[in-house]
mmCIF file of C-alpha atoms and ligand atoms in Angstrom:
data_model
loop_
_atom_site.group_PDB
_atom_site.id
_atom_site.type_symbol
_atom_site.label_atom_id
_atom_site.label_comp_id
_atom_site.label_asym_id
_atom_site.label_seq_id
_atom_site.Cartn_x
_atom_site.Cartn_y
_atom_site.Cartn_z
ATOM 1 C CA MET A 1 -48.302 -70.774 18.979
ATOM 2 C CA GLY A 2 -48.575 -74.564 19.465
ATOM 3 C CA VAL A 3 -50.863 -76.907 17.435
ATOM 4 C CA LEU A 4 -54.118 -76.996 18.731
ATOM 5 C CA LYS A 5 -53.973 -72.806 19.378
ATOM 6 C CA ARG A 6 -52.787 -72.467 15.568
ATOM 7 C CA TYR A 7 -55.276 -74.792 13.622
ATOM 8 C CA GLY A 8 -57.742 -75.504 16.746
ATOM 9 C CA ALA A 9 -60.793 -74.078 14.403
ATOM 10 C CA GLN A 10 -60.117 -77.245 12.240
ATOM 11 C CA LEU A 11 -59.145 -80.073 14.492
ATOM 12 C CA PRO A 12 -62.186 -81.678 17.060
ATOM 13 C CA ILE A 13 -61.899 -79.826 19.966
ATOM 14 C CA SER A 14 -64.451 -77.769 21.930
ATOM 15 C CA ASN A 15 -64.322 -76.020 25.108
ATOM 16 C CA LYS A 16 -63.864 -78.990 27.314
ATOM 17 C CA THR A 17 -61.125 -80.321 25.752
ATOM 18 C CA PRO A 18 -57.506 -79.601 27.601
ATOM 19 C CA ASP A 19 -55.868 -76.564 26.570
ATOM 20 C CA VAL A 20 -52.249 -78.586 26.084
ATOM 21 C CA ASN A 21 -49.782 -76.507 24.695
ATOM 22 C CA LEU A 22 -45.753 -77.725 24.421
ATOM 23 C CA GLU A 23 -45.705 -75.058 21.603
ATOM 24 C CA GLU A 24 -45.269 -77.554 19.537
ATOM 25 C CA GLY A 25 -45.249 -77.186 15.548
ATOM 26 C CA SER A 26 -44.932 -74.134 13.422
ATOM 27 C CA THR A 27 -41.488 -76.490 12.748
ATOM 28 C CA PRO A 28 -38.843 -74.393 10.295
ATOM 29 C CA LEU A 29 -39.156 -74.886 6.516
ATOM 30 C CA VAL A 30 -35.493 -74.787 5.309
ATOM 31 C CA ARG A 31 -34.438 -74.342 1.228
ATOM 32 C CA LEU A 32 -31.475 -76.803 0.896
ATOM 33 C CA ASP A 33 -30.238 -74.950 -2.100
ATOM 34 C CA ARG A 34 -26.887 -77.003 -1.868
ATOM 35 C CA ILE A 35 -27.722 -80.620 -1.958
ATOM 36 C CA GLY A 36 -31.206 -79.227 -4.597
ATOM 37 C CA ASN A 37 -28.285 -77.811 -6.759
ATOM 38 C CA ASP A 38 -26.590 -81.458 -6.997
ATOM 39 C CA LEU A 39 -29.948 -82.907 -7.299
ATOM 40 C CA GLY A 40 -31.273 -80.994 -9.949
ATOM 41 C CA VAL A 41 -34.290 -80.128 -7.904
ATOM 42 C CA GLU A 42 -35.699 -77.055 -5.634
ATOM 43 C CA LEU A 43 -35.422 -79.214 -2.272
ATOM 44 C CA TRP A 44 -37.553 -77.922 1.244
ATOM 45 C CA ALA A 45 -36.654 -80.144 4.593
ATOM 46 C CA LYS A 46 -38.980 -80.180 6.999
ATOM 47 C CA LEU A 47 -37.481 -79.750 9.981
ATOM 48 C CA GLU A 48 -39.559 -81.967 12.879
ATOM 49 C CA GLY A 49 -37.181 -81.986 15.016
ATOM 50 C CA CYS A 50 -37.336 -79.042 15.973
ATOM 51 C CA ASN A 51 -40.495 -79.602 18.051
ATOM 52 C CA PRO A 52 -40.129 -79.785 21.972
ATOM 53 C CA SER A 53 -39.275 -83.490 22.275
ATOM 54 C CA GLY A 54 -36.929 -83.623 19.116
ATOM 55 C CA SER A 55 -39.141 -85.469 16.585
ATOM 56 C CA PHE A 56 -42.515 -85.187 14.424
ATOM 57 C CA LYS A 57 -45.002 -87.307 16.910
ATOM 58 C CA ASP A 58 -45.301 -84.145 19.161
ATOM 59 C CA ARG A 59 -47.948 -82.290 16.853
ATOM 60 C CA GLY A 60 -49.911 -85.269 17.060
ATOM 61 C CA MET A 61 -49.571 -86.430 20.765
ATOM 62 C CA VAL A 62 -50.356 -82.983 21.982
ATOM 63 C CA LEU A 63 -53.977 -83.744 20.522
ATOM 64 C CA ALA A 64 -54.261 -87.283 21.569
ATOM 65 C CA VAL A 65 -53.256 -86.442 25.165
ATOM 66 C CA ALA A 66 -55.759 -83.828 25.341
ATOM 67 C CA LYS A 67 -57.901 -85.751 24.550
ATOM 68 C CA ALA A 68 -57.183 -88.367 26.957
ATOM 69 C CA LEU A 69 -57.751 -85.896 29.840
ATOM 70 C CA GLU A 70 -60.708 -84.571 28.503
ATOM 71 C CA ASP A 71 -61.758 -88.060 28.799
ATOM 72 C CA GLY A 72 -60.764 -88.535 32.196
ATOM 73 C CA ALA A 73 -57.883 -91.642 31.532
ATOM 74 C CA ARG A 74 -56.047 -92.488 34.544
ATOM 75 C CA ALA A 75 -52.956 -92.842 32.574
ATOM 76 C CA LEU A 76 -51.144 -92.893 29.324
ATOM 77 C CA VAL A 77 -49.547 -95.660 27.422
ATOM 78 C CA CYS A 78 -47.476 -96.768 24.348
ATOM 79 C CA ALA A 79 -44.486 -98.945 23.077
ATOM 80 C CA SER A 80 -42.444 -97.076 20.891
ATOM 81 C CA THR A 81 -38.974 -96.898 19.493
ATOM 82 C CA GLY A 82 -37.450 -94.250 20.938
ATOM 83 C CA ASN A 83 -39.585 -91.387 19.596
ATOM 84 C CA THR A 84 -43.555 -91.424 20.684
ATOM 85 C CA SER A 85 -42.106 -92.470 24.374
ATOM 86 C CA ALA A 86 -40.526 -89.068 24.297
ATOM 87 C CA SER A 87 -43.024 -87.626 23.214
ATOM 88 C CA ALA A 88 -45.376 -89.113 25.253
ATOM 89 C CA ALA A 89 -43.645 -88.541 28.104
ATOM 90 C CA ALA A 90 -42.977 -85.035 28.191
ATOM 91 C CA TYR A 91 -46.741 -84.437 27.735
ATOM 92 C CA ALA A 92 -47.581 -86.525 30.344
ATOM 93 C CA ALA A 93 -45.337 -84.590 32.064
ATOM 94 C CA HIS A 94 -46.125 -81.033 31.488
ATOM 95 C CA VAL A 95 -50.339 -81.830 32.407
ATOM 96 C CA GLY A 96 -49.487 -84.497 35.498
ATOM 97 C CA VAL A 97 -50.714 -87.365 34.484
ATOM 98 C CA PRO A 98 -48.872 -91.218 34.992
ATOM 99 C CA CYS A 99 -47.215 -92.608 31.327
ATOM 100 C CA TYR A 100 -45.884 -95.795 30.915
ATOM 101 C CA VAL A 101 -43.533 -96.439 27.197
ATOM 102 C CA LEU A 102 -42.922 -100.056 26.062
ATOM 103 C CA LEU A 103 -39.636 -99.770 24.561
ATOM 104 C CA PRO A 104 -37.411 -102.866 22.538
ATOM 105 C CA SER A 105 -34.769 -103.854 24.774
ATOM 106 C CA GLY A 106 -31.848 -102.325 23.450
ATOM 107 C CA LYS A 107 -32.665 -100.952 20.466
ATOM 108 C CA VAL A 108 -33.306 -97.785 21.248
ATOM 109 C CA ALA A 109 -30.950 -94.633 20.695
ATOM 110 C CA MET A 110 -29.995 -93.885 23.471
ATOM 111 C CA GLY A 111 -31.322 -89.830 23.808
ATOM 112 C CA LYS A 112 -34.825 -90.606 23.475
ATOM 113 C CA LEU A 113 -34.345 -93.006 26.573
ATOM 114 C CA ALA A 114 -33.148 -90.647 28.193
ATOM 115 C CA GLN A 115 -35.850 -88.618 27.292
ATOM 116 C CA ALA A 116 -38.066 -90.963 28.330
ATOM 117 C CA LEU A 117 -36.891 -91.732 32.047
ATOM 118 C CA ILE A 118 -35.807 -87.740 32.672
ATOM 119 C CA TYR A 119 -39.398 -86.928 31.892
ATOM 120 C CA GLY A 120 -40.804 -89.358 34.460
ATOM 121 C CA ALA A 121 -42.046 -91.981 32.927
ATOM 122 C CA LYS A 122 -41.872 -95.908 33.676
ATOM 123 C CA VAL A 123 -39.955 -96.848 31.364
ATOM 124 C CA ILE A 124 -40.799 -101.142 30.516
ATOM 125 C CA ALA A 125 -38.096 -102.730 28.219
ATOM 126 C CA VAL A 126 -39.642 -105.480 26.591
ATOM 127 C CA ASP A 127 -37.280 -108.647 25.308
ATOM 128 C CA GLY A 128 -38.451 -108.441 21.868
ATOM 129 C CA ASN A 129 -39.229 -106.106 19.583
ATOM 130 C CA PHE A 130 -41.207 -103.220 18.775
ATOM 131 C CA ASP A 131 -44.237 -104.838 16.873
ATOM 132 C CA GLN A 132 -44.498 -107.310 20.038
ATOM 133 C CA ALA A 133 -44.482 -104.152 22.333
ATOM 134 C CA LEU A 134 -47.407 -102.183 20.841
ATOM 135 C CA GLU A 135 -49.226 -105.683 21.497
ATOM 136 C CA LEU A 136 -48.601 -105.955 24.786
ATOM 137 C CA ALA A 137 -49.550 -102.288 25.112
ATOM 138 C CA ARG A 138 -52.568 -102.530 23.317
ATOM 139 C CA GLU A 139 -53.980 -105.104 25.578
ATOM 140 C CA ALA A 140 -53.066 -103.501 29.204
ATOM 141 C CA ALA A 141 -54.641 -100.221 27.997
ATOM 142 C CA GLU A 142 -57.933 -102.365 27.425
ATOM 143 C CA ARG A 143 -57.412 -103.854 30.393
ATOM 144 C CA LEU A 144 -56.650 -101.274 32.777
ATOM 145 C CA ASP A 145 -58.235 -98.544 30.984
ATOM 146 C CA PHE A 146 -55.779 -96.210 30.086
ATOM 147 C CA ALA A 147 -54.834 -94.096 27.072
ATOM 148 C CA MET A 148 -53.196 -95.452 24.458
ATOM 149 C CA VAL A 149 -51.256 -92.868 22.855
ATOM 150 C CA ASN A 150 -49.833 -94.877 19.720
ATOM 151 C CA SER A 151 -50.360 -93.943 15.798
ATOM 152 C CA VAL A 152 -53.798 -96.202 16.195
ATOM 153 C CA ASN A 153 -55.353 -93.573 18.501
ATOM 154 C CA GLN A 154 -57.143 -91.837 15.985
ATOM 155 C CA TYR A 155 -56.351 -87.814 17.102
ATOM 156 C CA ARG A 156 -52.721 -88.409 16.493
ATOM 157 C CA LEU A 157 -53.155 -88.811 12.544
ATOM 158 C CA ILE A 158 -55.750 -85.871 12.414
ATOM 159 C CA SER A 159 -52.883 -83.528 14.694
ATOM 160 C CA GLN A 160 -50.407 -84.590 12.813
ATOM 161 C CA LYS A 161 -52.006 -83.407 9.685
ATOM 162 C CA THR A 162 -50.885 -80.033 10.708
ATOM 163 C CA GLY A 163 -47.151 -81.157 9.098
ATOM 164 C CA ALA A 164 -48.708 -80.762 5.720
ATOM 165 C CA TRP A 165 -50.588 -77.825 6.227
ATOM 166 C CA GLU A 166 -47.865 -75.958 7.378
ATOM 167 C CA ILE A 167 -45.746 -77.271 4.557
ATOM 168 C CA CYS A 168 -48.664 -75.310 2.295
ATOM 169 C CA GLU A 169 -48.521 -72.655 4.083
ATOM 170 C CA SER A 170 -45.470 -72.105 3.711
ATOM 171 C CA LEU A 171 -44.611 -72.538 0.020
ATOM 172 C CA GLY A 172 -47.830 -71.357 -1.063
ATOM 173 C CA ARG A 173 -49.284 -74.400 -2.635
ATOM 174 C CA ALA A 174 -48.558 -78.326 -2.304
ATOM 175 C CA PRO A 175 -44.572 -80.115 -3.388
ATOM 176 C CA ASP A 176 -44.579 -81.623 -6.484
ATOM 177 C CA LEU A 177 -43.193 -84.895 -4.308
ATOM 178 C CA HIS A 178 -43.591 -85.490 -0.882
ATOM 179 C CA VAL A 179 -40.814 -87.751 0.663
ATOM 180 C CA ILE A 180 -40.958 -89.281 4.213
ATOM 181 C CA PRO A 181 -39.770 -92.091 6.225
ATOM 182 C CA VAL A 182 -41.912 -94.905 6.815
ATOM 183 C CA GLY A 183 -42.363 -97.288 10.475
ATOM 184 C CA ASN A 184 -45.947 -97.594 11.338
ATOM 185 C CA ALA A 185 -46.746 -95.521 8.484
ATOM 186 C CA GLY A 186 -48.812 -93.206 10.315
ATOM 187 C CA ASN A 187 -47.021 -90.228 9.033
ATOM 188 C CA ILE A 188 -47.393 -90.421 5.390
ATOM 189 C CA SER A 189 -50.991 -91.414 5.970
ATOM 190 C CA ALA A 190 -51.268 -88.083 8.419
ATOM 191 C CA TYR A 191 -49.561 -85.831 5.516
ATOM 192 C CA TRP A 192 -51.766 -87.587 3.115
ATOM 193 C CA ALA A 193 -54.626 -86.518 4.789
ATOM 194 C CA GLY A 194 -53.444 -83.192 5.132
ATOM 195 C CA TYR A 195 -52.432 -82.198 1.679
ATOM 196 C CA LYS A 196 -56.573 -83.464 0.602
ATOM 197 C CA ASP A 197 -58.080 -81.669 3.111
ATOM 198 C CA PHE A 198 -55.728 -78.287 2.044
ATOM 199 C CA ARG A 199 -56.967 -79.235 -1.566
ATOM 200 C CA ALA A 200 -60.800 -79.419 -0.482
ATOM 201 C CA TRP A 201 -60.738 -75.656 1.503
ATOM 202 C CA ARG A 202 -59.650 -74.474 -1.568
ATOM 203 C CA LYS A 203 -56.508 -73.431 -0.440
ATOM 204 C CA ILE A 204 -53.873 -75.237 -2.834
ATOM 205 C CA SER A 205 -55.056 -76.791 -6.219
ATOM 206 C CA GLY A 206 -52.107 -79.847 -7.033
ATOM 207 C CA LEU A 207 -51.836 -82.505 -4.842
ATOM 208 C CA PRO A 208 -47.804 -83.815 -4.323
ATOM 209 C CA ARG A 209 -46.886 -87.802 -5.130
ATOM 210 C CA MET A 210 -46.360 -89.547 -1.715
ATOM 211 C CA ILE A 211 -42.912 -91.508 -1.767
ATOM 212 C CA GLY A 212 -42.428 -92.988 1.297
ATOM 213 C CA PHE A 213 -38.581 -94.702 2.044
ATOM 214 C CA GLN A 214 -38.070 -97.981 4.710
ATOM 215 C CA ALA A 215 -34.626 -99.185 5.779
ATOM 216 C CA GLU A 216 -33.967 -102.188 3.607
ATOM 217 C CA GLY A 217 -34.225 -104.540 6.891
ATOM 218 C CA ALA A 218 -37.440 -103.477 7.609
ATOM 219 C CA ALA A 219 -38.930 -103.105 4.740
ATOM 220 C CA PRO A 220 -42.908 -104.514 4.517
ATOM 221 C CA LEU A 221 -44.927 -101.443 2.513
ATOM 222 C CA ALA A 222 -42.078 -101.531 -0.206
ATOM 223 C CA THR A 223 -41.736 -105.375 -0.592
ATOM 224 C CA GLY A 224 -44.844 -106.614 -0.376
ATOM 225 C CA ARG A 225 -43.587 -109.452 2.306
ATOM 226 C CA PRO A 226 -43.602 -109.335 6.131
ATOM 227 C CA PHE A 227 -40.415 -108.779 7.999
ATOM 228 C CA PRO A 228 -41.158 -110.671 10.950
ATOM 229 C CA ASN A 229 -37.522 -109.378 12.192
ATOM 230 C CA PRO A 230 -36.992 -106.274 11.608
ATOM 231 C CA GLU A 231 -33.591 -104.829 11.926
ATOM 232 C CA THR A 232 -31.676 -101.368 10.709
ATOM 233 C CA ILE A 233 -29.683 -98.989 12.760
ATOM 234 C CA ALA A 234 -32.445 -96.379 11.887
ATOM 235 C CA THR A 235 -33.859 -97.810 14.986
ATOM 236 C CA ALA A 236 -36.840 -95.539 15.017
ATOM 237 C CA ILE A 237 -38.477 -97.607 12.339
ATOM 238 C CA ARG A 238 -37.385 -100.723 12.858
ATOM 239 C CA ILE A 239 -41.038 -101.947 12.638
ATOM 240 C CA GLY A 240 -42.389 -105.295 10.388
ATOM 241 C CA ASN A 241 -45.547 -104.917 10.442
ATOM 242 C CA PRO A 242 -47.062 -101.377 10.379
ATOM 243 C CA VAL A 243 -50.115 -100.440 12.040
ATOM 244 C CA SER A 244 -51.154 -97.745 9.646
ATOM 245 C CA GLY A 245 -49.960 -99.958 6.476
ATOM 246 C CA GLU A 246 -53.102 -99.862 4.524
ATOM 247 C CA LEU A 247 -53.607 -96.129 4.915
ATOM 248 C CA ALA A 248 -50.574 -95.557 3.640
ATOM 249 C CA LYS A 249 -50.757 -97.995 0.585
ATOM 250 C CA ASN A 250 -53.715 -95.906 -0.320
ATOM 251 C CA ALA A 251 -51.470 -92.831 0.368
ATOM 252 C CA VAL A 252 -49.235 -93.883 -2.435
ATOM 253 C CA SER A 253 -51.375 -95.227 -5.177
ATOM 254 C CA GLU A 254 -54.035 -92.248 -5.082
ATOM 255 C CA SER A 255 -51.008 -89.800 -5.271
ATOM 256 C CA GLY A 256 -49.660 -91.883 -8.129
ATOM 257 C CA GLY A 257 -46.258 -92.195 -5.298
ATOM 258 C CA GLU A 258 -43.724 -95.294 -4.284
ATOM 259 C CA PHE A 259 -42.522 -96.785 -1.342
ATOM 260 C CA GLY A 260 -38.444 -97.259 -1.804
ATOM 261 C CA THR A 261 -36.545 -98.822 0.115
ATOM 262 C CA VAL A 262 -32.381 -97.578 1.360
ATOM 263 C CA SER A 263 -29.881 -99.804 2.607
ATOM 264 C CA ASP A 264 -28.048 -98.344 5.975
ATOM 265 C CA ASP A 265 -25.190 -97.790 4.682
ATOM 266 C CA GLU A 266 -26.855 -95.446 1.948
ATOM 267 C CA ILE A 267 -28.658 -93.708 5.103
ATOM 268 C CA LEU A 268 -24.803 -92.879 6.958
ATOM 269 C CA GLU A 269 -24.215 -91.276 3.780
ATOM 270 C CA ALA A 270 -27.272 -89.096 3.488
ATOM 271 C CA GLN A 271 -27.165 -88.168 7.558
ATOM 272 C CA VAL A 272 -23.545 -87.248 6.500
ATOM 273 C CA ILE A 273 -24.192 -84.954 3.374
ATOM 274 C CA LEU A 274 -27.545 -83.177 4.937
ATOM 275 C CA ALA A 275 -25.384 -81.572 7.807
ATOM 276 C CA GLY A 276 -22.454 -81.074 5.810
ATOM 277 C CA LYS A 277 -23.982 -79.602 3.149
ATOM 278 C CA GLY A 278 -27.097 -78.335 4.784
ATOM 279 C CA GLY A 279 -26.157 -77.889 8.196
ATOM 280 C CA VAL A 280 -28.802 -79.929 9.383
ATOM 281 C CA PHE A 281 -28.162 -83.088 11.968
ATOM 282 C CA ALA A 282 -30.898 -85.545 11.415
ATOM 283 C CA GLU A 283 -31.050 -89.106 13.170
ATOM 284 C CA PRO A 284 -30.974 -91.973 10.499
ATOM 285 C CA ALA A 285 -34.614 -92.309 10.248
ATOM 286 C CA SER A 286 -35.365 -89.047 9.019
ATOM 287 C CA CYS A 287 -31.756 -89.649 6.309
ATOM 288 C CA ALA A 288 -33.505 -92.209 4.372
ATOM 289 C CA THR A 289 -35.489 -89.930 2.700
ATOM 290 C CA LEU A 290 -32.402 -87.935 1.377
ATOM 291 C CA ALA A 291 -31.405 -91.570 0.922
ATOM 292 C CA GLY A 292 -33.906 -92.227 -1.370
ATOM 293 C CA LEU A 293 -33.746 -89.371 -3.357
ATOM 294 C CA ILE A 294 -30.297 -90.093 -3.994
ATOM 295 C CA LYS A 295 -31.545 -93.610 -5.378
ATOM 296 C CA LEU A 296 -33.711 -91.907 -7.684
ATOM 297 C CA LYS A 297 -30.972 -89.805 -9.354
ATOM 298 C CA ARG A 298 -29.064 -92.407 -10.011
ATOM 299 C CA ALA A 299 -31.364 -94.484 -11.239
ATOM 300 C CA ASN A 300 -32.793 -91.190 -13.856
ATOM 301 C CA ARG A 301 -35.559 -91.218 -12.116
ATOM 302 C CA LEU A 302 -36.082 -87.459 -10.262
ATOM 303 C CA PRO A 303 -37.750 -84.980 -12.523
ATOM 304 C CA ASP A 304 -35.440 -81.987 -12.956
ATOM 305 C CA GLY A 305 -36.849 -79.032 -11.426
ATOM 306 C CA ALA A 306 -39.101 -80.663 -9.393
ATOM 307 C CA LYS A 307 -40.350 -79.079 -6.075
ATOM 308 C CA VAL A 308 -39.440 -81.808 -3.925
ATOM 309 C CA VAL A 309 -40.405 -81.752 0.784
ATOM 310 C CA ILE A 310 -38.380 -83.968 2.598
ATOM 311 C CA VAL A 311 -39.916 -84.206 6.340
ATOM 312 C CA LEU A 312 -36.862 -84.719 9.060
ATOM 313 C CA THR A 313 -38.564 -86.349 11.392
ATOM 314 C CA GLY A 314 -36.332 -86.636 13.924
ATOM 315 C CA ASN A 315 -33.558 -84.513 15.183
ATOM 316 C CA GLY A 316 -29.871 -86.078 15.176
ATOM 317 C CA LEU A 317 -29.017 -85.397 19.028
ATOM 318 C CA LYS A 318 -31.440 -88.271 19.595
ATOM 319 C CA ASP A 319 -28.951 -90.837 18.364
ATOM 320 C CA PRO A 320 -25.228 -89.110 18.582
ATOM 321 C CA ASP A 321 -23.721 -93.095 19.058
ATOM 322 C CA THR A 322 -24.488 -93.157 15.356
ATOM 323 C CA ALA A 323 -23.561 -90.007 14.217
ATOM 324 C CA LEU A 324 -20.517 -90.570 15.634
ATOM 325 C CA SER A 325 -19.838 -93.682 13.915
ATOM 326 C CA GLN A 326 -19.447 -92.023 10.476
ATOM 327 C CA VAL A 327 -17.158 -89.111 11.288
ATOM 328 C CA GLY A 328 -13.665 -88.365 12.636
ATOM 329 C CA LYS A 329 -12.327 -87.886 15.619
ATOM 330 C CA PRO A 330 -10.740 -83.635 17.434
ATOM 331 C CA VAL A 331 -7.948 -82.651 16.626
ATOM 332 C CA ARG A 332 -5.791 -82.982 19.754
ATOM 333 C CA ILE A 333 -3.739 -80.259 20.333
ATOM 334 C CA GLY A 334 -1.700 -78.220 23.866
ATOM 335 C CA SER A 335 -2.438 -74.856 24.874
ATOM 336 C CA SER A 336 0.544 -73.354 22.962
ATOM 337 C CA ILE A 337 -0.135 -71.056 20.086
ATOM 338 C CA GLY A 338 1.982 -72.917 17.825
ATOM 339 C CA GLU A 339 0.204 -76.321 17.843
ATOM 340 C CA LEU A 340 -2.898 -74.099 17.022
ATOM 341 C CA LEU A 341 -1.474 -72.123 14.393
ATOM 342 C CA GLU A 342 -0.147 -75.940 12.409
ATOM 343 C CA ALA A 343 -3.645 -77.492 13.139
ATOM 344 C CA LEU A 344 -5.151 -74.454 11.577
ATOM 345 C CA SER A 345 -3.307 -74.583 7.991
ATOM 346 C CA LEU A 346 -5.408 -75.663 5.270
HETATM 347 C C1 AN7 B 401 -37.529 -90.721 13.473
HETATM 348 O O1 AN7 B 401 -41.524 -93.971 17.978
HETATM 349 O O2 AN7 B 401 -42.833 -95.672 15.659
HETATM 350 O O3 AN7 B 401 -44.486 -93.852 10.071
HETATM 351 O O4 AN7 B 401 -42.648 -95.475 18.075
HETATM 352 O O5 AN7 B 401 -39.663 -91.726 15.355
HETATM 353 O O6 AN7 B 401 -45.549 -92.724 11.075
HETATM 354 O O7 AN7 B 401 -44.323 -94.395 12.212
HETATM 355 C C2 AN7 B 401 -41.157 -94.182 15.234
HETATM 356 C C3 AN7 B 401 -41.119 -93.399 13.590
HETATM 357 C C4 AN7 B 401 -39.724 -91.336 11.509
HETATM 358 C C5 AN7 B 401 -41.785 -93.160 11.461
HETATM 359 N N1 AN7 B 401 -39.132 -90.796 11.162
HETATM 360 O O8 AN7 B 401 -43.145 -92.527 11.130
HETATM 361 C C6 AN7 B 401 -42.459 -94.289 17.821
HETATM 362 C C7 AN7 B 401 -41.917 -94.183 16.159
HETATM 363 C C8 AN7 B 401 -38.823 -90.661 13.105
HETATM 364 C C9 AN7 B 401 -39.547 -91.794 14.121
HETATM 365 C C10 AN7 B 401 -40.947 -92.858 12.073
HETATM 366 C C11 AN7 B 401 -40.888 -92.535 13.086
HETATM 367 P P1 AN7 B 401 -44.493 -93.902 11.051
#
């Protein structure tokens, strides 16, 4: 069941809203005991990479696109570090509207670029970073009366709250810590609003502390200073001027949480641990969550036995180049059993 069907009663849709559905949402919440035991916590991972276009963006995109259709939009436009463009392009193809995506040239993971192109979006590579592409997209949307489907579109964040609702339904309560990567800072803001909804509906009592991790080279919220030239291997969160920064600061301070930073090396180390000890392959930006938890553990700042949810926002298959740079090569053999047995000997 897609998000609009599962949560229609809680979302701003009417009988005039087209029924858009790629069966997004309802993603697995998986307990990672091997990693959790090492950290001394009860660790859960929300596998947002299992969404139809491989990232959490689909949750919000489905409502943004349904509303754009309802309002008679001629086309969709967005700027993106990759996943928003893949998601927008998928939904545009599914409903049959043109889609224009602006990407920072040369800084988008291969899988995401392939997605935007194969779904049939018009892809425009901007000689500049994401923040500059976003400004351009905003102005074009205004001048041409296209629907802007970045998270400045209110429907994106409203519908992304469903991630928090699902977690609360699965656990029967809110986690103690909610740990999430932060780029444009929309998702952390949406999750916080979603947890508060669930409490207001009296379906849970407590609220989590919201912990947002940024890459060291793109950490405006964690450091409080601007990043005009953001740089990180986690290209999804290579963002220097987060659109939802104020909402996110509010989520962190209201919840008693914090922002932290992780280095590219820590992100890559966490990616290997998540895959090798969790069986979960997440893209680098998503791995900032586990990298951050490991950092908190080393600083003795991770409460023993806490129920912790990490949001793995995107699928590892989107960025195979980065993963391959971290691992060894396959063992090559000829076609004889002798060579095989030798290769199999431990
Ligand atoms: C995998 O696609 O901004 O803090 O243009 O792709 O809500 O921005 C992606 C962001 C985390 C950060 N993890 O979420 C885009 C884009 C992944 C992402 C984030 C992104 P926000």
